């Protein structure tokens, strides 16, 4: 007899969140494991968690990137112990269930587009701004993939005139790309303190909004989203949304219809999206 139970994994650089559930918006028994430098150790804990529950119908993994879809695992991550790790194989071998693989941000975009701030919208982008920057893109219910998958965090930027002259970004590959200039570690490196400790009138916020608005402009020009959700730790400062919308209007300069930039509506968008993908098992 079928259990009607689906599994989801949000595989992050510092933690793995796992859940089982029947309804994507109502994950049961969410648990958290640290991301060890030994992938076998983390995956052992994840697999043991699922074995505590009735057999799953299917399972979806929302993974940190880059994801190697051909090898069904982790791609060229700077987390060297995880590079090339065959996530899907490790899960199917132990749990004997169909496994769907997606990027964490594409899964979050699915979650928000089905149940959250992107509901009812055809073309939708979810951006997260935290330790890294990434974006998921959903077009008519399908996540966007190509040679790889969107890597919005590495878009090039125009430098803000108020940048401290000695700061040239933290991305090891490009220096002054979006992630290099606007991620949590970029803010900390530039100002010597983490984003959450900066006062509301600090020049950091105007610079941050300038960079995120540039990414939104690029997305508006390329995929023309109806709406853009921005989440992640740096956007815990809710005042950023008004700043980004103003800056985006200035950059667009009347040429395009303006996509709205809004906060996420779900507490766990990637996990919700993963449960939805496990349930439909047809996203990818
Ligand atoms: Zn970069």
PDB file of N, CA and C and ligand atoms in Angstrom, residues 153-154 171 173-174 177, ligand 1:
ATOM      1  N   UNK A 153      24.068  34.917  -9.689  1.00  0.00           N
ATOM      2  CA  UNK A 153      25.029  35.468  -8.724  1.00  0.00           C
ATOM      3  C   UNK A 153      26.308  35.961  -9.374  1.00  0.00           C
ATOM      4  N   UNK A 154      26.584  35.512 -10.595  1.00  0.00           N
ATOM      5  CA  UNK A 154      27.849  35.898 -11.223  1.00  0.00           C
ATOM      6  C   UNK A 154      27.664  36.871 -12.383  1.00  0.00           C
ATOM      7  N   UNK A 171      34.331  37.592  -4.934  1.00  0.00           N
ATOM      8  CA  UNK A 171      34.192  36.363  -5.725  1.00  0.00           C
ATOM      9  C   UNK A 171      35.568  35.886  -6.184  1.00  0.00           C
ATOM     10  N   UNK A 173      36.286  33.976  -8.498  1.00  0.00           N
ATOM     11  CA  UNK A 173      36.361  33.824  -9.954  1.00  0.00           C
ATOM     12  C   UNK A 173      36.339  35.164 -10.683  1.00  0.00           C
ATOM     13  N   UNK A 174      35.512  36.116 -10.207  1.00  0.00           N
ATOM     14  CA  UNK A 174      35.300  37.357 -10.960  1.00  0.00           C
ATOM     15  C   UNK A 174      35.516  38.634 -10.153  1.00  0.00           C
ATOM     16  N   UNK A 177      31.663  40.654  -9.372  1.00  0.00           N
ATOM     17  CA  UNK A 177      30.357  40.223  -9.891  1.00  0.00           C
ATOM     18  C   UNK A 177      29.308  40.475  -8.804  1.00  0.00           C
TER      19      UNK A 177
HETATM   20 ZN1  LIG B   1      31.515  35.639  -9.540  1.00  0.00          ZN
END
